[in-house]
Short mmCIF file of C-alpha atoms in Angstrom, two decimals:
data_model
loop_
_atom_site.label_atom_id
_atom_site.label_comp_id
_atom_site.label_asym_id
_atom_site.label_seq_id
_atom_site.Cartn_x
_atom_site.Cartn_y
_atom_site.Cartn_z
CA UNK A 17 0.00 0.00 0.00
CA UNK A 18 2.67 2.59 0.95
CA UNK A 19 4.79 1.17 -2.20
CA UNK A 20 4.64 3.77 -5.13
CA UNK A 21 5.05 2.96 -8.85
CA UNK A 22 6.71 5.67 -9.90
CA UNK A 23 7.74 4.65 -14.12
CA UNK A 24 7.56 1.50 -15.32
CA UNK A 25 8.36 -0.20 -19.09
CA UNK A 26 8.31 -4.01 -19.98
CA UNK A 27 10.79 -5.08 -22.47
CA UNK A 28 10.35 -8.81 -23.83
CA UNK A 29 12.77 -10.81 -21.16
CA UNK A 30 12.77 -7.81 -18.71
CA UNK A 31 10.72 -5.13 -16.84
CA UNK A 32 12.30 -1.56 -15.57
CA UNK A 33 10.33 -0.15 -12.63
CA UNK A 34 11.28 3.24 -10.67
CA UNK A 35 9.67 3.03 -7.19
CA UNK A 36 8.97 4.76 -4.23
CA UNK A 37 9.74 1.97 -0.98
CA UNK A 38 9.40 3.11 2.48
CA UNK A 39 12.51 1.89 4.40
CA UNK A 40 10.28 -0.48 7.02
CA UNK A 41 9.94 -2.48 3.74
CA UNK A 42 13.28 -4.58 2.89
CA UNK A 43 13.89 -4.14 -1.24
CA UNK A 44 13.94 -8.43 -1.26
CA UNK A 45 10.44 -8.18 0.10
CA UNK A 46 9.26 -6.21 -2.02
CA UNK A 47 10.66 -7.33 -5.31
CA UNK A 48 9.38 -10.86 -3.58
CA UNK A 49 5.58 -9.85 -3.38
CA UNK A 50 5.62 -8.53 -6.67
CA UNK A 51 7.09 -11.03 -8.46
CA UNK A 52 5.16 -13.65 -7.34
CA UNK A 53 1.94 -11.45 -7.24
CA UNK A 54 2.64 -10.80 -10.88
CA UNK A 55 3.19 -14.19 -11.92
CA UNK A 56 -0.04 -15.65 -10.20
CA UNK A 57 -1.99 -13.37 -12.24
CA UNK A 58 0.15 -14.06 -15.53
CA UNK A 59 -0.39 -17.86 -15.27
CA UNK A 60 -3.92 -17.00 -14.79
CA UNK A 61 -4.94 -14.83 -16.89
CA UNK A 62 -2.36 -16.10 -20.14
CA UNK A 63 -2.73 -19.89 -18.95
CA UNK A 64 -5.66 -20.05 -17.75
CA UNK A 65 -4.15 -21.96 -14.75
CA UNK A 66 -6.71 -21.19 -11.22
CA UNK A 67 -4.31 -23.39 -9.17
CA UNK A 68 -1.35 -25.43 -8.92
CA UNK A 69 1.55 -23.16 -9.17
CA UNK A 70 3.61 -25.41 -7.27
CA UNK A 71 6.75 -26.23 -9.40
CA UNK A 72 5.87 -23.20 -11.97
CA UNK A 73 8.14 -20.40 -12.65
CA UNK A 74 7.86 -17.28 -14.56
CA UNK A 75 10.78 -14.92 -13.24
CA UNK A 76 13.86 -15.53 -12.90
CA UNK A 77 15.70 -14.91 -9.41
CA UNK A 78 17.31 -12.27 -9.42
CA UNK A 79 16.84 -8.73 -9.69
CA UNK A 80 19.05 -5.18 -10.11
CA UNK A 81 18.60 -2.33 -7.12
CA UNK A 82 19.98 1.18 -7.43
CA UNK A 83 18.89 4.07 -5.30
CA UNK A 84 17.54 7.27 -6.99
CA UNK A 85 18.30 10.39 -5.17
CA UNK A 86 19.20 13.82 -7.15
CA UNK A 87 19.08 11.86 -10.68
CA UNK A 88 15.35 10.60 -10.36
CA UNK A 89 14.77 12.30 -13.49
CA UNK A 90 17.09 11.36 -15.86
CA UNK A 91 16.05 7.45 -13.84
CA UNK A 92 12.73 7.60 -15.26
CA UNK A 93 13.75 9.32 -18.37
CA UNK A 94 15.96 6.14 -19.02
CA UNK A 95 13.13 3.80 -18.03
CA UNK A 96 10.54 5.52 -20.27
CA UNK A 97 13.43 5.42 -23.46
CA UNK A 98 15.01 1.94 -22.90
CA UNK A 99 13.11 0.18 -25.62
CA UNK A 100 13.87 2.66 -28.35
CA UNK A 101 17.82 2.65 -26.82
CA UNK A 102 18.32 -1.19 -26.77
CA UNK A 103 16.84 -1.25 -30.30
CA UNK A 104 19.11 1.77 -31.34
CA UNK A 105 22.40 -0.08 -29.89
CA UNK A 106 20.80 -3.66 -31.70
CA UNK A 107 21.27 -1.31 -35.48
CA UNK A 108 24.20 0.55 -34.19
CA UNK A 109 25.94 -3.05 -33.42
CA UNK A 110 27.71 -3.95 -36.52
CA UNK A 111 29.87 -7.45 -36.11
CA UNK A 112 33.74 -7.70 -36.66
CA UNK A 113 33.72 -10.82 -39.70
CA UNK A 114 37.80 -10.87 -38.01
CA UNK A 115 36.98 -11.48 -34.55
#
């Protein structure tokens, strides 16, 4: 309840979120509860699956941290570009036939 979304973007294998945590809240519980929040409702609502998660995994385990202070702008400004900048460096990339 006291967490705030602040930006978010999904790429295909990988989500960016800027967020607001109170520090009574530990960063591992948090990324915890949504994670697994996230994924109950994916396998529901893409697989139709009511129970029987046991065993099922949609995440992967870990997860990057960074704390925003002065630079919160240029944070979300990243977050809201990243999928026009990892296409940009995907034509930029040109392959070395040498190497």
């Amino acid at each position: 309840k006291e967490v705030e979304l602040i930006e978010g973007h999904a790429m295909l294998d990988h989500v960016h979120l800027v967020m607001s945590v109170p520090p009574k809240y530990s960063i591992a519980m948090v990324v915890g509860y949504l994670k697994g929040k996230s994924a109950i409702h994916i396998h529901r609502k893409i697989h139709g699956m009511k129970k029987g998660f046991t065993g099922k995994h949609f995440w992967s385990r870990g997860y990057c941290v960074s704390t925003v202070g002065l630079d919160e702008e240029m944070i979300r400004a990243y977050v809201k570009d990243q999928e026009h900048l990892d296409k940009q460096e995907e034509l930029d990339f040109t392959p070395d036939p040498d190497n």
